[in-house]
CSV table of C-alpha atoms in Angstrom, one decimal:
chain,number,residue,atom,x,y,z
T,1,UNK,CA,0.0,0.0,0.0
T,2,UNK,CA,1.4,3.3,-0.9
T,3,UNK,CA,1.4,6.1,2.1
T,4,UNK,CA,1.1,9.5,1.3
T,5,UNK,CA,3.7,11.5,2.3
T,6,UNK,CA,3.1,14.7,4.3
T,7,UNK,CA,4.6,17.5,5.9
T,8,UNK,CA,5.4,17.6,9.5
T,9,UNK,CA,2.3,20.1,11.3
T,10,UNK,CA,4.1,23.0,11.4
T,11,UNK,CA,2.8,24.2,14.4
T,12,UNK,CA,4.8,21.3,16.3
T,13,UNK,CA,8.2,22.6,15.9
T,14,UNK,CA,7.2,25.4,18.1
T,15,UNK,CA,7.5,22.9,21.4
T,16,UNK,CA,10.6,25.1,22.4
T,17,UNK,CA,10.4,28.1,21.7
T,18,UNK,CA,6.6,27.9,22.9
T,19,UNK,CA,8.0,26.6,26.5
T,20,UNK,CA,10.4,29.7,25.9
T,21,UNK,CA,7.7,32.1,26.4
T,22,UNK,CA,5.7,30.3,28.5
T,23,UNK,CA,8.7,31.0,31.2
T,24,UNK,CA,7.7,34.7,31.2
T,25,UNK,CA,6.5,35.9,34.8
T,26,UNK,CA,3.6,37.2,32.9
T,27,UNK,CA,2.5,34.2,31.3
T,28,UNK,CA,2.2,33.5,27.3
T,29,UNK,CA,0.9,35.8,24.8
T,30,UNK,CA,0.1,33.1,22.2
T,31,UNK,CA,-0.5,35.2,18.7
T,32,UNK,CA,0.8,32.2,16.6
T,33,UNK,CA,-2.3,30.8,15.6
T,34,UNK,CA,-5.2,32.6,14.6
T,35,UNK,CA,-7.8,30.8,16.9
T,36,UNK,CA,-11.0,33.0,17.9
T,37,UNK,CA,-11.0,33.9,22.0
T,38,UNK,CA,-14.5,36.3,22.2
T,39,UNK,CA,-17.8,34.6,22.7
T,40,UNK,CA,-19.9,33.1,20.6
T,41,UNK,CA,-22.9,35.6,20.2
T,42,UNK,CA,-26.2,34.8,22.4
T,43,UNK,CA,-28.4,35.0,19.2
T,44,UNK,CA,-26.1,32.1,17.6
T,45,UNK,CA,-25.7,30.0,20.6
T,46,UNK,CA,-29.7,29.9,20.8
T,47,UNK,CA,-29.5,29.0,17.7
T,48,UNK,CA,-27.5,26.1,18.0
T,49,UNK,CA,-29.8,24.8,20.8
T,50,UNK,CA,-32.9,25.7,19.5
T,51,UNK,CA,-32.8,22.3,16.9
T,52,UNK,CA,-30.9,20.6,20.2
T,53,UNK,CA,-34.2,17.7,20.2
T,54,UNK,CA,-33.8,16.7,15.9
T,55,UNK,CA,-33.1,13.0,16.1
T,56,UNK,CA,-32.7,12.5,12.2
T,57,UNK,CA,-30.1,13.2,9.9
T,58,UNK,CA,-29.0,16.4,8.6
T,59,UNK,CA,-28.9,17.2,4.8
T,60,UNK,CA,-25.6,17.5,3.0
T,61,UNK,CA,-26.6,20.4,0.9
T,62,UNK,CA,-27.9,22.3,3.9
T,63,UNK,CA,-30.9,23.6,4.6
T,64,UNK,CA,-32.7,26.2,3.0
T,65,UNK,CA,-32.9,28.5,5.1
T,66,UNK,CA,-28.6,28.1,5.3
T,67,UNK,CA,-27.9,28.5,1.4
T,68,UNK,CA,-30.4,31.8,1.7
T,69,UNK,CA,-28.7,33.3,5.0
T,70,UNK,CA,-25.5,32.9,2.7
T,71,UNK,CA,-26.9,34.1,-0.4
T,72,UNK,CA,-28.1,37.0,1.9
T,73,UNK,CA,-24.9,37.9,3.5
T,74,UNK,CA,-23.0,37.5,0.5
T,75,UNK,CA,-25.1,40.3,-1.5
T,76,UNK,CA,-25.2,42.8,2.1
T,77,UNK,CA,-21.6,42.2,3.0
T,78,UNK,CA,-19.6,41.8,-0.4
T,79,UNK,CA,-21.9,43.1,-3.2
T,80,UNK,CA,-22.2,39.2,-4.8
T,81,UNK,CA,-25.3,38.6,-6.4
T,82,UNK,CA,-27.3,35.7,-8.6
T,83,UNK,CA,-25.5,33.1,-6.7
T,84,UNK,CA,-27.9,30.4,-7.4
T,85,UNK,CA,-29.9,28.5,-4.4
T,86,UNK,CA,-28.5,25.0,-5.4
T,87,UNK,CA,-24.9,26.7,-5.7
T,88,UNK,CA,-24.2,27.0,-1.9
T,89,UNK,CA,-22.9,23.9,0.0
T,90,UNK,CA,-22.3,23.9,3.7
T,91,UNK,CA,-18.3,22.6,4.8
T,92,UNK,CA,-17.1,21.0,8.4
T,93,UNK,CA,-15.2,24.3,8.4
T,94,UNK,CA,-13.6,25.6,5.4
T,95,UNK,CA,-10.2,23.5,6.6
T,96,UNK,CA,-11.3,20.3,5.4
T,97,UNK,CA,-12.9,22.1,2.3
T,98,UNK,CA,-9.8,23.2,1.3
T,99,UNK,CA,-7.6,20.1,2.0
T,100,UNK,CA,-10.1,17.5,-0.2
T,101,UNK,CA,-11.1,19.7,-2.8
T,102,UNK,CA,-9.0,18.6,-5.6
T,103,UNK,CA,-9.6,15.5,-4.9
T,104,UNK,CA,-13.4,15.9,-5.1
T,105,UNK,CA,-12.7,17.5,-8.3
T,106,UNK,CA,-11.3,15.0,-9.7
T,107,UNK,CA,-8.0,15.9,-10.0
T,108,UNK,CA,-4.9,13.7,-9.0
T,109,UNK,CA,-1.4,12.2,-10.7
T,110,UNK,CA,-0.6,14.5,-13.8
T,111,UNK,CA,-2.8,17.1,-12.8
T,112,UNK,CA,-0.9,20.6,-11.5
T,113,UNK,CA,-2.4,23.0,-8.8
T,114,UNK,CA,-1.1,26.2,-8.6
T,115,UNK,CA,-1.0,27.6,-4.9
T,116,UNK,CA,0.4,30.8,-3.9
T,117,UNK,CA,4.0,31.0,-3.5
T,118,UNK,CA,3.1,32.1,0.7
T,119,UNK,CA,-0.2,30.2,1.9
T,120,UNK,CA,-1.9,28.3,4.4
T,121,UNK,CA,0.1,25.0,4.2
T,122,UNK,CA,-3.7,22.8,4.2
T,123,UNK,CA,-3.1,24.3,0.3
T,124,UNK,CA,-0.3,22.2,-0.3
T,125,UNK,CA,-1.7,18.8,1.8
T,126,UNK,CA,-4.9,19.2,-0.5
T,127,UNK,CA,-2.2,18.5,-3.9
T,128,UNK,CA,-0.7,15.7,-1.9
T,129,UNK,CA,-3.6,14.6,-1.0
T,130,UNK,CA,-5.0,14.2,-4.6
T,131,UNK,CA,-1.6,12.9,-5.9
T,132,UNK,CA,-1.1,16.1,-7.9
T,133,UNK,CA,1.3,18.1,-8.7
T,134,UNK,CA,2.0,21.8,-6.8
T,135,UNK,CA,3.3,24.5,-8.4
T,136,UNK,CA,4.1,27.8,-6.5
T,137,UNK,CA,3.1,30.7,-8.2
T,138,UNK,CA,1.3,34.6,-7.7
T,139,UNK,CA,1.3,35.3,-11.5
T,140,UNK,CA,0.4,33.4,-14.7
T,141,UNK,CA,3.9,34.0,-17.1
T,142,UNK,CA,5.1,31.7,-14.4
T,143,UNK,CA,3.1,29.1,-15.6
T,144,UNK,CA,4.1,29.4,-19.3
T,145,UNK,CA,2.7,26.7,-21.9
T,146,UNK,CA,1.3,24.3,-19.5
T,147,UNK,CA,-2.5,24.3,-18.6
T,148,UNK,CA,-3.1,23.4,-14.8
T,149,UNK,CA,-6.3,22.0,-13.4
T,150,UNK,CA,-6.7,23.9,-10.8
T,151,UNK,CA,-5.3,27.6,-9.7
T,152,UNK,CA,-6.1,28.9,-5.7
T,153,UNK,CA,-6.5,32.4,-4.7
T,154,UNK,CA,-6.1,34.0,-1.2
T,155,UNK,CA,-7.5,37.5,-0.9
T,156,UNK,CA,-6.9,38.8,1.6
T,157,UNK,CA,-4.0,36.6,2.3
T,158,UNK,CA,-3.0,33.6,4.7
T,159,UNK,CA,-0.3,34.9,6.3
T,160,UNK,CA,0.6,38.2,4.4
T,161,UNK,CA,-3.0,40.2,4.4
T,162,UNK,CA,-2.3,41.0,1.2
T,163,UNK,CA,-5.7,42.2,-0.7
T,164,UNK,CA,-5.4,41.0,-4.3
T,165,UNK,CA,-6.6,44.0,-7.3
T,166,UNK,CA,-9.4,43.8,-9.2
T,167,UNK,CA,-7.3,43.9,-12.2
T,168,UNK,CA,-5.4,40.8,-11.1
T,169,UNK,CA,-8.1,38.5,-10.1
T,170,UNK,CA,-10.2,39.5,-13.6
T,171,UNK,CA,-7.0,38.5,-15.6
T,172,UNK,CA,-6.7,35.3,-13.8
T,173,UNK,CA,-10.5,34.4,-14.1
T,174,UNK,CA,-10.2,35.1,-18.0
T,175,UNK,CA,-7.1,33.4,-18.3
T,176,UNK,CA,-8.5,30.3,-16.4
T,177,UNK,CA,-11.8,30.6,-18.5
T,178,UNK,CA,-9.9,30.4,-22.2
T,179,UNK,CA,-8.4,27.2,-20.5
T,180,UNK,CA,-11.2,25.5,-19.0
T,181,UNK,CA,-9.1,25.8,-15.4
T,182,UNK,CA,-11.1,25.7,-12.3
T,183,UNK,CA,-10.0,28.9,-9.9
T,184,UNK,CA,-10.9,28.6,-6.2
T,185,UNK,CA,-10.7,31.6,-4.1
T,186,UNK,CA,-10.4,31.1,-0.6
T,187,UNK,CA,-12.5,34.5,1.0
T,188,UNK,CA,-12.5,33.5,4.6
T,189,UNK,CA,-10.8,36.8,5.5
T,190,UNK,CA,-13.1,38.4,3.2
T,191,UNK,CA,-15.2,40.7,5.9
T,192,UNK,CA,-12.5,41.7,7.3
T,193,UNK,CA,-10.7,44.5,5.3
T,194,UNK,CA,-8.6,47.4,6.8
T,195,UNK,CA,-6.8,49.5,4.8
T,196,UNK,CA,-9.0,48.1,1.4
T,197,UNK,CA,-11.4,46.7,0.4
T,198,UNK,CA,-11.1,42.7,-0.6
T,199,UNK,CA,-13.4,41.7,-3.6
T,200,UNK,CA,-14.8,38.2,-3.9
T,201,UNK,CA,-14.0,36.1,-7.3
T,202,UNK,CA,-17.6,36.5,-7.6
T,203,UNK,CA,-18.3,39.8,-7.4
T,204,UNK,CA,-19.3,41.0,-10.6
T,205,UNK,CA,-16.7,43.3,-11.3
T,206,UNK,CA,-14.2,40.5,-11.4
T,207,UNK,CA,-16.4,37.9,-13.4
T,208,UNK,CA,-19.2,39.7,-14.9
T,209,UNK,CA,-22.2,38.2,-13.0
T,210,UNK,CA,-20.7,34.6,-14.1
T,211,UNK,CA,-19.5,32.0,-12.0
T,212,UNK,CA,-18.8,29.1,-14.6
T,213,UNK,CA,-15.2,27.6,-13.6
T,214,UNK,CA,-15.1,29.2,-10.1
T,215,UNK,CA,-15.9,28.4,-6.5
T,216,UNK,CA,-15.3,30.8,-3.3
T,217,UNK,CA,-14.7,29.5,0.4
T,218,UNK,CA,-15.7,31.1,3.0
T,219,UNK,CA,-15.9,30.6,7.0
T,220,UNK,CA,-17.5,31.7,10.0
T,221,UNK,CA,-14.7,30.7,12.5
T,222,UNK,CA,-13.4,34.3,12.1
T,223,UNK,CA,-16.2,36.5,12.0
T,224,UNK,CA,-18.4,35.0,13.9
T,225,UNK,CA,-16.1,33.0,16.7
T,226,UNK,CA,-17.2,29.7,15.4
T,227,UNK,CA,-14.0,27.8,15.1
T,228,UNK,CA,-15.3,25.4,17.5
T,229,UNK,CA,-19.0,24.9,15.6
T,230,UNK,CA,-16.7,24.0,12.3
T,231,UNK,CA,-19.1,26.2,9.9
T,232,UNK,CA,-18.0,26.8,6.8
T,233,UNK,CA,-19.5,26.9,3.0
T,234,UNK,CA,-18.4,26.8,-0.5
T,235,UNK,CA,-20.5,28.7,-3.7
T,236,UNK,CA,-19.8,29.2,-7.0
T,237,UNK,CA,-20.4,27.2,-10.2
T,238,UNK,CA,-23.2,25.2,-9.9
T,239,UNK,CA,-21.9,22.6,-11.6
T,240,UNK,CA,-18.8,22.7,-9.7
T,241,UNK,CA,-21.0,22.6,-6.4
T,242,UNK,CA,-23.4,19.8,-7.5
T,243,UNK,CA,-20.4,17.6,-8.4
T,244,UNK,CA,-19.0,18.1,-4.7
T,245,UNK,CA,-22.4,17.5,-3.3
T,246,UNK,CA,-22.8,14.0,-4.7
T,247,UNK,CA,-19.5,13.5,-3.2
T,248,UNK,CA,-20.2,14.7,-0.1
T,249,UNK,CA,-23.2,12.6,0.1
T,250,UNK,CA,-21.7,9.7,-0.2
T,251,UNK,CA,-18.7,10.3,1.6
T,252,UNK,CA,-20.8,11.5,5.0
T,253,UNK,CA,-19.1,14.8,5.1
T,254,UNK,CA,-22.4,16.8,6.8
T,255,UNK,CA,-22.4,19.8,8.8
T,256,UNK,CA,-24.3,19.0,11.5
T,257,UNK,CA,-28.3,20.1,12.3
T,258,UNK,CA,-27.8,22.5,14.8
T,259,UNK,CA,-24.5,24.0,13.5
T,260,UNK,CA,-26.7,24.3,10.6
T,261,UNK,CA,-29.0,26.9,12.8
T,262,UNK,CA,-26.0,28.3,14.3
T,263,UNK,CA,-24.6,29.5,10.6
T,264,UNK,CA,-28.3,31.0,9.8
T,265,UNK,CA,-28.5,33.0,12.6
T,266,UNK,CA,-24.7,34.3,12.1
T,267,UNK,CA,-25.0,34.7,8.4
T,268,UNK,CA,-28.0,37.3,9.4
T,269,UNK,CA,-26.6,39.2,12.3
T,270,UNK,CA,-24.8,41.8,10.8
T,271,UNK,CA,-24.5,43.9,14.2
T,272,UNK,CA,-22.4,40.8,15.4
T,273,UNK,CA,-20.0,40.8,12.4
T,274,UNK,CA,-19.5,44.7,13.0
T,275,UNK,CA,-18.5,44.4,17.0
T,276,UNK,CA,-16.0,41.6,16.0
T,277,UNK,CA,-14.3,43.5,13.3
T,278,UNK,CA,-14.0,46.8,15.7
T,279,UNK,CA,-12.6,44.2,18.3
T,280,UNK,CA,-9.7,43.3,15.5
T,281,UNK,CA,-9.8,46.8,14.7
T,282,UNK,CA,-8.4,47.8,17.9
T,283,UNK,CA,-6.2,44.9,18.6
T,284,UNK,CA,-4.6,45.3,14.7
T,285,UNK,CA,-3.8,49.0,16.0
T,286,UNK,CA,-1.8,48.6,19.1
T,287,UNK,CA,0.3,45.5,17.8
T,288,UNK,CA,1.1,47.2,14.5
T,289,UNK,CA,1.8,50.7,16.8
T,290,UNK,CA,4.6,48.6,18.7
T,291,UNK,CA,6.2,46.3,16.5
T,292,UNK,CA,6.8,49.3,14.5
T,293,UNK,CA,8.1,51.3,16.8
T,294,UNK,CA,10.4,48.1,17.7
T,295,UNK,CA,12.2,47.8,14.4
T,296,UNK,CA,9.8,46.1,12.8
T,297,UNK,CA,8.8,46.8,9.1
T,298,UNK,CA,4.9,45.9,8.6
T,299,UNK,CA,4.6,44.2,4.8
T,300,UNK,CA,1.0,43.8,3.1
T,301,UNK,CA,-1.5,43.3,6.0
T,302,UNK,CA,-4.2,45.6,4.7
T,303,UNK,CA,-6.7,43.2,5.7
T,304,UNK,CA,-7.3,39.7,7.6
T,305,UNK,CA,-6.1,38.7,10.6
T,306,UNK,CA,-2.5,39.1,11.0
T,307,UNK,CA,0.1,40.9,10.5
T,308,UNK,CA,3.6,40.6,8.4
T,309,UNK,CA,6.1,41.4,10.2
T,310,UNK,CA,9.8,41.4,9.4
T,311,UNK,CA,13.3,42.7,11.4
T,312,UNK,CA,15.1,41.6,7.9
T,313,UNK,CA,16.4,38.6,9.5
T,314,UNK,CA,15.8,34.9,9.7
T,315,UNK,CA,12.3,34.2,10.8
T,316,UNK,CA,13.8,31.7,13.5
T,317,UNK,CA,15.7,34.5,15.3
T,318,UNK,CA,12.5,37.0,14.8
T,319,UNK,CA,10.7,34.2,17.0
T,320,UNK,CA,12.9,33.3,19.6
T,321,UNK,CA,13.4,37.4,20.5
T,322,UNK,CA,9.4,37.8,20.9
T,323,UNK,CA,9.9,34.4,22.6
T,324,UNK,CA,12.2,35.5,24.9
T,325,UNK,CA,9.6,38.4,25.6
T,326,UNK,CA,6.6,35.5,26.4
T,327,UNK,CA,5.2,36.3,22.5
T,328,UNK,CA,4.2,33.7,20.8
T,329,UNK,CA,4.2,34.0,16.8
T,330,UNK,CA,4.7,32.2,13.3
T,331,UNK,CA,7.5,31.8,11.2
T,332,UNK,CA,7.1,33.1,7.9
T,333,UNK,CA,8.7,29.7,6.6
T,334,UNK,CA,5.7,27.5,7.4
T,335,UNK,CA,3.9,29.5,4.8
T,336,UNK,CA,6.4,28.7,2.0
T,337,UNK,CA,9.8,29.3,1.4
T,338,UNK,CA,9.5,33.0,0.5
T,339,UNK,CA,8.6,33.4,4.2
T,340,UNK,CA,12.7,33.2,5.4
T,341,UNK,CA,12.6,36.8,6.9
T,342,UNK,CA,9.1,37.2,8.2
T,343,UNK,CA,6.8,35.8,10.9
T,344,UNK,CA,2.6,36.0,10.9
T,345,UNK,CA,1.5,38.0,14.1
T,346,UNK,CA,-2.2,36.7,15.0
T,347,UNK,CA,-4.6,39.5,16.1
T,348,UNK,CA,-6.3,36.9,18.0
T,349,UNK,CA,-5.9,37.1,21.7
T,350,UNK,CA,-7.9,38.5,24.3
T,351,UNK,CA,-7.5,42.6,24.8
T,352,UNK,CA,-6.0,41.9,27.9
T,353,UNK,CA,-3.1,40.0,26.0
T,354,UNK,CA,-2.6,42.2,23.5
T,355,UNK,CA,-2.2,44.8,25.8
T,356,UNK,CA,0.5,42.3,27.8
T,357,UNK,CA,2.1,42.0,24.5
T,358,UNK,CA,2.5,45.8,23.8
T,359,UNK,CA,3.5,46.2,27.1
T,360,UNK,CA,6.6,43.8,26.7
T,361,UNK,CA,7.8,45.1,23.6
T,362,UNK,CA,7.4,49.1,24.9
T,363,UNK,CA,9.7,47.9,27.8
């Protein structure tokens, strides 16, 4: 039997330097991964209850009232419309979405999948996963002759915050059309622009009110503190979506009843959404405030939930200082190799962390 061969988790190699700052009088200030901290809202935690007494199985394509709440919120909050009903899919989170969908595709040995040269390394376990090929690129003259299947987007960006034009994200979706090459953008960041404004693939200024060849992700672990509820959804091509469904049928992957609920009641509470973002708001100012004035350069992170941060030296060294410090943060090297010289600073930790974390780098 052949076993596939993956990457170590990154997040495992930070057992030392992790104790490191765990030493500090004042405890750890863990910004190295970006898992939410504020409450659930009451309105979505009802939610989840309220369908608490269904015995029976839950529907893999959701239910309706889920593919309009999304529909809704994708037309109030990002200008999509004319997503179809049928052409919204719920996910157990939008991690496992991303690490099975080229193989739910279809796509495997000889097939290429072009991932961004920094990104979320669940990217590059989907290619193994299917038995393709990766290729590492932000720009299509990279690619030259050869036609991949399948070509992933971040924007805004997993580590780097980086909010991608509308120019570039137009040229790619025509250049994938006149190829018949699927694009997946991966939007989870998507409400949570700073400095600009992120456009979805499917806005119509990028595609022109079509979604043929395209699918977005999206998530509710950031926005609306459901990391723990795994709540995520994909929507897009309908054909695209259908072929995932029948998939997902028969391979059991089902968002759960109540979660269900729980995503319908956060999809529609728009006040919630707008607290969070002012919460991130606030934390994204003091960090950035005092890793700049700390020698810090601050690259990209116009939007999402992190911030780029570099001292121009090896990533490594960047972590054990803030270690040293009891801060907790990423190397830029688990995101690809480009990543030598930076590490990814999480905005999520508790206000009274953040404010530990400022404190320590002012003194």
């Amino acid at each position: 039997m052949n076993r596939i061969a993956l990457p170590d988790f990154p997040w495992d190699s930070l057992a030392e330097v992790k104790a490191t700052a765990q030493a500090h009088p004042g405890g750890v200030v863990d910004l190295s991964i970006g898992t939410p901290v504020d409450p659930v809202p009451d309105g979505i935690r009802e939610a989840l209850a309220s369908v608490s007494e269904i015995p029976g199985y839950p529907t893999t394509h959701g239910i309706p009232a889920l593919r309009e709440a999304a529909r809704g919120a994708l037309s109030r909050r990002h200008g999509v419309d004319g997503i179809e009903p049928d052409a919204v899919l719920p996910t157990i989170g939008s991690k496992e979405a991303v690490a099975w969908l080229p193989r739910l595709l279809g796509f495997g040995p000889g097939d290429v999948v072009v991932i961004p040269e920094l990104a979320y390394p669940t990217y590059e376990v989907g290619v193994l996963l299917a038995g393709a090929s990766i290729l590492r690129s932000d720009g299509l003259t990279a690619l030259g002759p050869q036609k991949p299947a399948m070509i992933w987007l971040n924007s805004p960006s997993n580590p780097t915050g980086q909010v991608l034009p509308v120019e570039h994200l137009r040229k790619v979706v025509e250049w994938a059309r006149e190829r018949d090459v699927v694009v997946v953008s991966d939007e989870c960041y998507l409400a949570l622009g700073w400095e600009s404004d992120p456009l979805s693939i499917l806005h119509p200024d990028v595609c022109d009110g079509r979604a043929d060849g395209l699918i977005a992700v999206h998530s509710l672990s950031k926005s609306a503190n459901l990391a723990s509820y795994r709540a995520g959804f994909l929507t897009g091509d309908p054909r695209l979506i259908k072929q995932l469904l029948e998939v997902r049928k028969h391979a059991g992957m089902i968002v759960p009843r109540p979660v269900q609920e729980a995503m319908v009641a956060a999809l529609t509470d728009d006040e919630a959404l707008r607290t969070q973002r002012e919460r991130y708001a606030r934390r994204r100012l003091v960090l950035r405030k005092a890793l700049l004035d700390n020698g810090f350069r601050i690259d990209h992170s116009e939007a999402g939930l992190y911030l780029w941060a570099t001292r121009d030296e090896d990533a490594a060294a960047t972590v054990r200082w803030l270690a040293g410090r009891g801060i907790l943060v990423a190397p830029g090297t688990f995101y690809g190799p480009k990543g030598g010289k930076h590490v990814r600073v999480a905005l999520t930790a508790t206000d009274e962390r953040v404010d530990a974390a400022v404190e320590r780098l002012t003194q």
